[in-house]
Amino acid sequence: MKIIVAAATSFEIQPTINTSVNSNVQFLVTGIGMLATAVSITQLVLQQQPSIIIQAGIAGTFNTNLPLGKVVAINSETIGDLGVQENDRWKDVFDLKLIDANSAPFTNKQLLNPYLAQLNPLGLEEVPAITVNEISTNQQRISQLRATYNPTIESMEGAALHYICNSFHVPYIQLRSISNYIGERDKNKWQMQQAITNLNEALKAMLQQLLS
Ligand SMILES: O=C(O)c1cccc(C(=O)CC[C@H]2O[C@@H](n3cnc4c(=O)[nH]cnc43)[C@H](O)[C@@H]2O)c1
């Protein structure tokens, strides 16, 4: 059994790295964003054939009813900014007929996680996410993303994990701990430290379950 814990930055998973003693668990820092994550995870999959990849990170949420610090599992990903903004209307690559909405690894435009039923031993709430290159701050754009994709979570890496693992048939789970509400630019209103603490508690509990 080879479990890889992947994160965009080391500080997001440092508490788990610090206490890890099991040689079946390895850590991968991919870098921020879809591109760096895609290269890093593809290289890992081809060179190491992992049994399971767990991506862990902080994220923003569109749902102001969710408390900051809550840890969720992502059941579907959508690339939120692959398309064109035309006359204030958003058309993604599927609307533009550049990619078929059901061509692998997509299902109805989404990158669904088919492994979640087996890989969510903690029973974390399962929610949909979008991945973007540019963190959403503009209220009009935020409303547009909500109306188009109805996402709960926004990150900058998740879709890369789903795309690659669905393509190479590698079991995976994406854990996100909510550090901020989407569009909030005042860092004093983020709860990055609490989000990281909760993320690592969930991560350690999950590793214990998966390794038992
Ligand atoms: O704006 C800043 O100065 C700033 C300083 C430190 C960190 C950030 C981030 O936005 C972290 C990006 C990192 O965390 C994920 N993340 C967290 N919140 C969001 C969000 O609202 N939208 C998209 N991604 C978010 C992301 O996956 C990155 O890995 C900013």
PDB file of C-alpha atoms and ligand atoms in Angstrom:
ATOM      1  CA  MET A   1       0.000   0.000   0.000  1.00  0.00           C
ATOM      2  CA  LYS A   2       1.461   3.358  -1.030  1.00  0.00           C
ATOM      3  CA  ILE A   3      -0.558   6.387   0.059  1.00  0.00           C
ATOM      4  CA  ILE A   4       0.530   9.778  -1.241  1.00  0.00           C
ATOM      5  CA  VAL A   5      -0.537  12.927   0.577  1.00  0.00           C
ATOM      6  CA  ALA A   6      -0.312  15.842  -1.861  1.00  0.00           C
ATOM      7  CA  ALA A   7      -0.654  19.538  -1.091  1.00  0.00           C
ATOM      8  CA  ALA A   8       0.043  22.781  -2.905  1.00  0.00           C
ATOM      9  CA  THR A   9       2.289  24.030  -0.090  1.00  0.00           C
ATOM     10  CA  SER A  10       4.156  22.245   2.696  1.00  0.00           C
ATOM     11  CA  PHE A  11       2.637  24.427   5.402  1.00  0.00           C
ATOM     12  CA  GLU A  12      -0.830  22.992   4.688  1.00  0.00           C
ATOM     13  CA  ILE A  13       0.269  19.455   5.653  1.00  0.00           C
ATOM     14  CA  GLN A  14       3.259  20.139   7.936  1.00  0.00           C
ATOM     15  CA  PRO A  15       1.514  18.899  11.136  1.00  0.00           C
ATOM     16  CA  THR A  16       0.897  15.526   9.456  1.00  0.00           C
ATOM     17  CA  ILE A  17       4.428  15.351   8.030  1.00  0.00           C
ATOM     18  CA  ASN A  18       5.821  16.097  11.514  1.00  0.00           C
ATOM     19  CA  THR A  19       4.024  13.159  13.125  1.00  0.00           C
ATOM     20  CA  SER A  20       4.102  10.603  10.299  1.00  0.00           C
ATOM     21  CA  VAL A  21       5.957   7.371  11.033  1.00  0.00           C
ATOM     22  CA  ASN A  22       4.395   4.921   8.572  1.00  0.00           C
ATOM     23  CA  SER A  23       6.580   4.086   5.576  1.00  0.00           C
ATOM     24  CA  ASN A  24       3.452   3.443   3.477  1.00  0.00           C
ATOM     25  CA  VAL A  25       2.726   7.170   3.528  1.00  0.00           C
ATOM     26  CA  GLN A  26       4.670   9.652   1.403  1.00  0.00           C
ATOM     27  CA  PHE A  27       4.257  13.381   0.965  1.00  0.00           C
ATOM     28  CA  LEU A  28       4.266  15.462  -2.210  1.00  0.00           C
ATOM     29  CA  VAL A  29       4.320  19.249  -2.401  1.00  0.00           C
ATOM     30  CA  THR A  30       2.986  20.072  -5.848  1.00  0.00           C
ATOM     31  CA  GLY A  31       3.121  23.880  -5.930  1.00  0.00           C
ATOM     32  CA  ILE A  32       0.214  26.286  -6.329  1.00  0.00           C
ATOM     33  CA  GLY A  33      -2.149  26.042  -9.284  1.00  0.00           C
ATOM     34  CA  MET A  34      -3.419  23.498 -11.806  1.00  0.00           C
ATOM     35  CA  LEU A  35      -0.323  23.488 -13.996  1.00  0.00           C
ATOM     36  CA  ALA A  36       2.240  22.760 -11.274  1.00  0.00           C
ATOM     37  CA  THR A  37      -0.124  20.227  -9.703  1.00  0.00           C
ATOM     38  CA  ALA A  38      -0.722  18.457 -13.007  1.00  0.00           C
ATOM     39  CA  VAL A  39       3.002  18.041 -13.724  1.00  0.00           C
ATOM     40  CA  SER A  40       3.759  16.898 -10.201  1.00  0.00           C
ATOM     41  CA  ILE A  41       0.923  14.373  -9.929  1.00  0.00           C
ATOM     42  CA  THR A  42       1.410  12.978 -13.435  1.00  0.00           C
ATOM     43  CA  GLN A  43       5.095  12.396 -12.713  1.00  0.00           C
ATOM     44  CA  LEU A  44       4.202  10.693  -9.432  1.00  0.00           C
ATOM     45  CA  VAL A  45       1.571   8.432 -11.006  1.00  0.00           C
ATOM     46  CA  LEU A  46       3.875   7.333 -13.827  1.00  0.00           C
ATOM     47  CA  GLN A  47       6.941   6.785 -11.640  1.00  0.00           C
ATOM     48  CA  GLN A  48       5.486   5.423  -8.413  1.00  0.00           C
ATOM     49  CA  GLN A  49       2.097   3.831  -9.151  1.00  0.00           C
ATOM     50  CA  PRO A  50       0.483   4.983  -5.869  1.00  0.00           C
ATOM     51  CA  SER A  51      -2.411   3.013  -4.340  1.00  0.00           C
ATOM     52  CA  ILE A  52      -4.234   6.158  -3.196  1.00  0.00           C
ATOM     53  CA  ILE A  53      -3.636   9.892  -3.547  1.00  0.00           C
ATOM     54  CA  ILE A  54      -5.053  12.213  -0.901  1.00  0.00           C
ATOM     55  CA  GLN A  55      -4.955  15.881  -1.900  1.00  0.00           C
ATOM     56  CA  ALA A  56      -5.269  18.139   1.130  1.00  0.00           C
ATOM     57  CA  GLY A  57      -5.523  21.906   1.191  1.00  0.00           C
ATOM     58  CA  ILE A  58      -7.302  25.044   2.278  1.00  0.00           C
ATOM     59  CA  ALA A  59      -9.999  26.605   0.099  1.00  0.00           C
ATOM     60  CA  GLY A  60     -12.652  29.271  -0.173  1.00  0.00           C
ATOM     61  CA  THR A  61     -16.376  28.571   0.026  1.00  0.00           C
ATOM     62  CA  PHE A  62     -19.367  30.085  -1.785  1.00  0.00           C
ATOM     63  CA  ASN A  63     -21.671  28.899   1.004  1.00  0.00           C
ATOM     64  CA  THR A  64     -21.772  31.445   3.836  1.00  0.00           C
ATOM     65  CA  ASN A  65     -23.780  28.978   5.971  1.00  0.00           C
ATOM     66  CA  LEU A  66     -20.708  26.738   6.272  1.00  0.00           C
ATOM     67  CA  PRO A  67     -18.386  27.563   9.193  1.00  0.00           C
ATOM     68  CA  LEU A  68     -14.772  28.499   8.488  1.00  0.00           C
ATOM     69  CA  GLY A  69     -12.531  25.578   9.436  1.00  0.00           C
ATOM     70  CA  LYS A  70     -14.983  22.929   8.224  1.00  0.00           C
ATOM     71  CA  VAL A  71     -13.334  20.043   6.364  1.00  0.00           C
ATOM     72  CA  VAL A  72     -15.159  18.582   3.357  1.00  0.00           C
ATOM     73  CA  ALA A  73     -14.526  15.977   0.669  1.00  0.00           C
ATOM     74  CA  ILE A  74     -14.966  17.008  -2.968  1.00  0.00           C
ATOM     75  CA  ASN A  75     -17.305  14.845  -5.038  1.00  0.00           C
ATOM     76  CA  SER A  76     -16.997  16.737  -8.328  1.00  0.00           C
ATOM     77  CA  GLU A  77     -14.717  19.300  -9.896  1.00  0.00           C
ATOM     78  CA  THR A  78     -15.257  21.792 -12.701  1.00  0.00           C
ATOM     79  CA  ILE A  79     -12.617  24.015 -14.288  1.00  0.00           C
ATOM     80  CA  GLY A  80     -14.201  27.381 -13.524  1.00  0.00           C
ATOM     81  CA  ASP A  81     -12.276  29.638 -15.872  1.00  0.00           C
ATOM     82  CA  LEU A  82     -11.679  27.688 -19.073  1.00  0.00           C
ATOM     83  CA  GLY A  83     -13.696  29.599 -21.652  1.00  0.00           C
ATOM     84  CA  VAL A  84     -14.603  33.091 -22.772  1.00  0.00           C
ATOM     85  CA  GLN A  85     -16.425  36.056 -21.239  1.00  0.00           C
ATOM     86  CA  GLU A  86     -18.508  37.527 -24.078  1.00  0.00           C
ATOM     87  CA  ASN A  87     -20.943  40.448 -23.642  1.00  0.00           C
ATOM     88  CA  ASP A  88     -21.075  39.720 -19.908  1.00  0.00           C
ATOM     89  CA  ARG A  89     -21.992  36.091 -20.595  1.00  0.00           C
ATOM     90  CA  TRP A  90     -19.725  33.215 -19.593  1.00  0.00           C
ATOM     91  CA  LYS A  91     -19.245  30.438 -22.144  1.00  0.00           C
ATOM     92  CA  ASP A  92     -17.034  27.531 -21.118  1.00  0.00           C
ATOM     93  CA  VAL A  93     -15.204  25.216 -23.489  1.00  0.00           C
ATOM     94  CA  PHE A  94     -18.178  22.843 -23.464  1.00  0.00           C
ATOM     95  CA  ASP A  95     -20.648  25.606 -24.425  1.00  0.00           C
ATOM     96  CA  LEU A  96     -18.211  26.586 -27.179  1.00  0.00           C
ATOM     97  CA  LYS A  97     -18.210  22.940 -28.379  1.00  0.00           C
ATOM     98  CA  LEU A  98     -14.422  22.796 -28.076  1.00  0.00           C
ATOM     99  CA  ILE A  99     -14.674  19.789 -25.748  1.00  0.00           C
ATOM    100  CA  ASP A 100     -17.544  17.303 -25.596  1.00  0.00           C
ATOM    101  CA  ALA A 101     -19.183  17.565 -22.159  1.00  0.00           C
ATOM    102  CA  ASN A 102     -19.088  13.773 -21.833  1.00  0.00           C
ATOM    103  CA  SER A 103     -15.676  13.002 -23.302  1.00  0.00           C
ATOM    104  CA  ALA A 104     -13.415  11.242 -20.776  1.00  0.00           C
ATOM    105  CA  PRO A 105     -12.467  12.184 -18.110  1.00  0.00           C
ATOM    106  CA  PHE A 106     -15.510  14.509 -18.012  1.00  0.00           C
ATOM    107  CA  THR A 107     -19.094  13.540 -17.206  1.00  0.00           C
ATOM    108  CA  ASN A 108     -21.586  16.267 -18.051  1.00  0.00           C
ATOM    109  CA  LYS A 109     -18.771  18.877 -17.891  1.00  0.00           C
ATOM    110  CA  GLN A 110     -17.662  17.617 -14.466  1.00  0.00           C
ATOM    111  CA  LEU A 111     -14.745  15.617 -13.121  1.00  0.00           C
ATOM    112  CA  LEU A 112     -16.593  13.260 -10.781  1.00  0.00           C
ATOM    113  CA  ASN A 113     -14.755  11.253  -8.137  1.00  0.00           C
ATOM    114  CA  PRO A 114     -15.889   7.625  -8.570  1.00  0.00           C
ATOM    115  CA  TYR A 115     -13.782   6.440  -5.589  1.00  0.00           C
ATOM    116  CA  LEU A 116     -15.405   8.559  -2.897  1.00  0.00           C
ATOM    117  CA  ALA A 117     -17.811   5.846  -1.698  1.00  0.00           C
ATOM    118  CA  GLN A 118     -14.784   3.720  -0.639  1.00  0.00           C
ATOM    119  CA  LEU A 119     -12.389   6.505   0.336  1.00  0.00           C
ATOM    120  CA  ASN A 120     -14.364   8.668   2.762  1.00  0.00           C
ATOM    121  CA  PRO A 121     -14.087   6.608   5.981  1.00  0.00           C
ATOM    122  CA  LEU A 122     -14.657   9.704   8.168  1.00  0.00           C
ATOM    123  CA  GLY A 123     -17.988  10.423   6.497  1.00  0.00           C
ATOM    124  CA  LEU A 124     -16.967  14.000   5.637  1.00  0.00           C
ATOM    125  CA  GLU A 125     -19.642  16.061   3.895  1.00  0.00           C
ATOM    126  CA  GLU A 126     -19.266  15.599   0.131  1.00  0.00           C
ATOM    127  CA  VAL A 127     -19.616  18.792  -1.920  1.00  0.00           C
ATOM    128  CA  PRO A 128     -18.909  20.095  -5.456  1.00  0.00           C
ATOM    129  CA  ALA A 129     -15.976  22.385  -6.261  1.00  0.00           C
ATOM    130  CA  ILE A 130     -14.543  24.545  -8.986  1.00  0.00           C
ATOM    131  CA  THR A 131     -10.870  25.143  -9.702  1.00  0.00           C
ATOM    132  CA  VAL A 132      -9.649  28.496 -10.992  1.00  0.00           C
ATOM    133  CA  ASN A 133      -6.373  30.120 -11.999  1.00  0.00           C
ATOM    134  CA  GLU A 134      -7.472  33.495 -10.676  1.00  0.00           C
ATOM    135  CA  ILE A 135      -9.001  33.614  -7.178  1.00  0.00           C
ATOM    136  CA  SER A 136     -12.520  35.040  -7.537  1.00  0.00           C
ATOM    137  CA  THR A 137     -12.930  38.517  -6.012  1.00  0.00           C
ATOM    138  CA  ASN A 138     -15.322  40.345  -8.338  1.00  0.00           C
ATOM    139  CA  GLN A 139     -18.953  40.118  -7.115  1.00  0.00           C
ATOM    140  CA  GLN A 140     -20.388  39.902 -10.636  1.00  0.00           C
ATOM    141  CA  ARG A 141     -18.036  37.045 -11.505  1.00  0.00           C
ATOM    142  CA  ILE A 142     -18.794  35.308  -8.200  1.00  0.00           C
ATOM    143  CA  SER A 143     -22.548  35.462  -8.942  1.00  0.00           C
ATOM    144  CA  GLN A 144     -21.900  34.147 -12.431  1.00  0.00           C
ATOM    145  CA  LEU A 145     -19.862  31.191 -11.131  1.00  0.00           C
ATOM    146  CA  ARG A 146     -22.585  30.414  -8.559  1.00  0.00           C
ATOM    147  CA  ALA A 147     -25.329  30.534 -11.170  1.00  0.00           C
ATOM    148  CA  THR A 148     -23.376  28.474 -13.705  1.00  0.00           C
ATOM    149  CA  TYR A 149     -21.776  25.747 -11.591  1.00  0.00           C
ATOM    150  CA  ASN A 150     -23.421  25.932  -8.131  1.00  0.00           C
ATOM    151  CA  PRO A 151     -20.104  25.159  -6.427  1.00  0.00           C
ATOM    152  CA  THR A 152     -19.552  24.942  -2.675  1.00  0.00           C
ATOM    153  CA  ILE A 153     -15.744  25.177  -2.786  1.00  0.00           C
ATOM    154  CA  GLU A 154     -13.146  27.060  -4.853  1.00  0.00           C
ATOM    155  CA  SER A 155      -9.495  26.017  -5.016  1.00  0.00           C
ATOM    156  CA  MET A 156      -6.629  26.422  -7.455  1.00  0.00           C
ATOM    157  CA  GLU A 157      -5.571  22.751  -7.754  1.00  0.00           C
ATOM    158  CA  GLY A 158      -8.464  20.310  -7.323  1.00  0.00           C
ATOM    159  CA  ALA A 159      -9.447  19.801 -10.960  1.00  0.00           C
ATOM    160  CA  ALA A 160      -5.888  18.759 -11.851  1.00  0.00           C
ATOM    161  CA  LEU A 161      -6.049  15.903  -9.333  1.00  0.00           C
ATOM    162  CA  HIS A 162      -9.459  14.737 -10.567  1.00  0.00           C
ATOM    163  CA  TYR A 163      -8.483  14.990 -14.249  1.00  0.00           C
ATOM    164  CA  ILE A 164      -5.267  12.995 -13.856  1.00  0.00           C
ATOM    165  CA  CYS A 165      -6.556  10.356 -11.452  1.00  0.00           C
ATOM    166  CA  ASN A 166      -9.669   9.754 -13.570  1.00  0.00           C
ATOM    167  CA  SER A 167      -7.461   9.473 -16.665  1.00  0.00           C
ATOM    168  CA  PHE A 168      -5.002   7.018 -15.063  1.00  0.00           C
ATOM    169  CA  HIS A 169      -7.577   5.224 -12.872  1.00  0.00           C
ATOM    170  CA  VAL A 170      -5.815   6.029  -9.596  1.00  0.00           C
ATOM    171  CA  PRO A 171      -8.043   6.030  -6.461  1.00  0.00           C
ATOM    172  CA  TYR A 172      -8.075   9.447  -4.799  1.00  0.00           C
ATOM    173  CA  ILE A 173      -9.812  11.813  -2.436  1.00  0.00           C
ATOM    174  CA  GLN A 174      -9.621  15.601  -2.235  1.00  0.00           C
ATOM    175  CA  LEU A 175      -9.927  17.118   1.246  1.00  0.00           C
ATOM    176  CA  ARG A 176     -10.523  20.861   1.594  1.00  0.00           C
ATOM    177  CA  SER A 177     -10.658  22.854   4.784  1.00  0.00           C
ATOM    178  CA  ILE A 178     -12.455  26.171   4.484  1.00  0.00           C
ATOM    179  CA  SER A 179     -10.166  29.129   5.229  1.00  0.00           C
ATOM    180  CA  ASN A 180     -12.320  31.947   3.800  1.00  0.00           C
ATOM    181  CA  TYR A 181     -15.536  33.008   2.168  1.00  0.00           C
ATOM    182  CA  ILE A 182     -15.144  33.667  -1.562  1.00  0.00           C
ATOM    183  CA  GLY A 183     -14.387  37.290  -2.363  1.00  0.00           C
ATOM    184  CA  GLU A 184     -13.181  38.181   1.155  1.00  0.00           C
ATOM    185  CA  ARG A 185      -9.869  39.979   0.695  1.00  0.00           C
ATOM    186  CA  ASP A 186      -9.344  41.000   4.321  1.00  0.00           C
ATOM    187  CA  LYS A 187      -6.928  38.359   5.621  1.00  0.00           C
ATOM    188  CA  ASN A 188      -8.003  39.147   9.196  1.00  0.00           C
ATOM    189  CA  LYS A 189     -11.346  37.572   8.282  1.00  0.00           C
ATOM    190  CA  TRP A 190      -9.712  34.365   7.015  1.00  0.00           C
ATOM    191  CA  GLN A 191      -9.142  31.468   9.387  1.00  0.00           C
ATOM    192  CA  MET A 192      -6.139  29.932   7.727  1.00  0.00           C
ATOM    193  CA  GLN A 193      -4.550  28.546  10.902  1.00  0.00           C
ATOM    194  CA  GLN A 194      -7.758  26.934  12.181  1.00  0.00           C
ATOM    195  CA  ALA A 195      -8.402  25.511   8.716  1.00  0.00           C
ATOM    196  CA  ILE A 196      -4.931  23.943   8.650  1.00  0.00           C
ATOM    197  CA  THR A 197      -5.306  22.524  12.161  1.00  0.00           C
ATOM    198  CA  ASN A 198      -8.663  20.924  11.296  1.00  0.00           C
ATOM    199  CA  LEU A 199      -7.391  19.716   7.930  1.00  0.00           C
ATOM    200  CA  ASN A 200      -4.498  17.877   9.566  1.00  0.00           C
ATOM    201  CA  GLU A 201      -6.689  16.343  12.260  1.00  0.00           C
ATOM    202  CA  ALA A 202      -8.934  14.933   9.530  1.00  0.00           C
ATOM    203  CA  LEU A 203      -5.932  13.850   7.482  1.00  0.00           C
ATOM    204  CA  LYS A 204      -4.326  11.955  10.377  1.00  0.00           C
ATOM    205  CA  ALA A 205      -7.630  10.270  11.270  1.00  0.00           C
ATOM    206  CA  MET A 206      -8.157   9.283   7.650  1.00  0.00           C
ATOM    207  CA  LEU A 207      -4.646   7.836   7.310  1.00  0.00           C
ATOM    208  CA  GLN A 208      -5.169   5.821  10.493  1.00  0.00           C
ATOM    209  CA  GLN A 209      -8.425   4.379   9.094  1.00  0.00           C
ATOM    210  CA  LEU A 210      -6.973   3.620   5.665  1.00  0.00           C
ATOM    211  CA  LEU A 211      -3.902   1.912   7.153  1.00  0.00           C
ATOM    212  CA  SER A 212      -5.772  -0.164   9.757  1.00  0.00           C
TER     213      SER A 212
HETATM  214  O1  LIG B   1      -3.986  37.238  -1.257  1.00  0.00           O
HETATM  215  C1  LIG B   1      -3.030  36.953  -0.540  1.00  0.00           C
HETATM  216  O2  LIG B   1      -2.230  37.791  -0.152  1.00  0.00           O
HETATM  217  C2  LIG B   1      -2.860  35.542  -0.132  1.00  0.00           C
HETATM  218  C3  LIG B   1      -1.950  35.208   0.840  1.00  0.00           C
HETATM  219  C4  LIG B   1      -1.818  33.876   1.207  1.00  0.00           C
HETATM  220  C5  LIG B   1      -2.597  32.900   0.590  1.00  0.00           C
HETATM  221  C6  LIG B   1      -3.496  33.284  -0.367  1.00  0.00           C
HETATM  222  C7  LIG B   1      -4.338  32.342  -1.026  1.00  0.00           C
HETATM  223  O3  LIG B   1      -5.283  32.691  -1.695  1.00  0.00           O
HETATM  224  C8  LIG B   1      -4.064  30.892  -0.874  1.00  0.00           C
HETATM  225  C9  LIG B   1      -4.206  30.158  -2.191  1.00  0.00           C
HETATM  226  C10 LIG B   1      -4.107  28.687  -1.932  1.00  0.00           C
HETATM  227  O4  LIG B   1      -5.165  28.302  -1.069  1.00  0.00           O
HETATM  228  C11 LIG B   1      -6.264  27.815  -1.795  1.00  0.00           C
HETATM  229  N1  LIG B   1      -7.338  28.817  -1.620  1.00  0.00           N
HETATM  230  C12 LIG B   1      -7.671  29.328  -0.422  1.00  0.00           C
HETATM  231  N2  LIG B   1      -8.708  30.161  -0.545  1.00  0.00           N
HETATM  232  C13 LIG B   1      -9.044  30.177  -1.850  1.00  0.00           C
HETATM  233  C14 LIG B   1     -10.059  30.876  -2.570  1.00  0.00           C
HETATM  234  O5  LIG B   1     -10.882  31.640  -2.033  1.00  0.00           O
HETATM  235  N3  LIG B   1     -10.107  30.663  -3.920  1.00  0.00           N
HETATM  236  C15 LIG B   1      -9.237  29.832  -4.534  1.00  0.00           C
HETATM  237  N4  LIG B   1      -8.274  29.163  -3.870  1.00  0.00           N
HETATM  238  C16 LIG B   1      -8.170  29.320  -2.542  1.00  0.00           C
HETATM  239  C17 LIG B   1      -5.783  27.597  -3.224  1.00  0.00           C
HETATM  240  O6  LIG B   1      -6.041  26.270  -3.609  1.00  0.00           O
HETATM  241  C18 LIG B   1      -4.284  27.894  -3.197  1.00  0.00           C
HETATM  242  O7  LIG B   1      -3.530  26.707  -3.068  1.00  0.00           O
HETATM  243  C19 LIG B   1      -3.637  34.597  -0.742  1.00  0.00           C
END
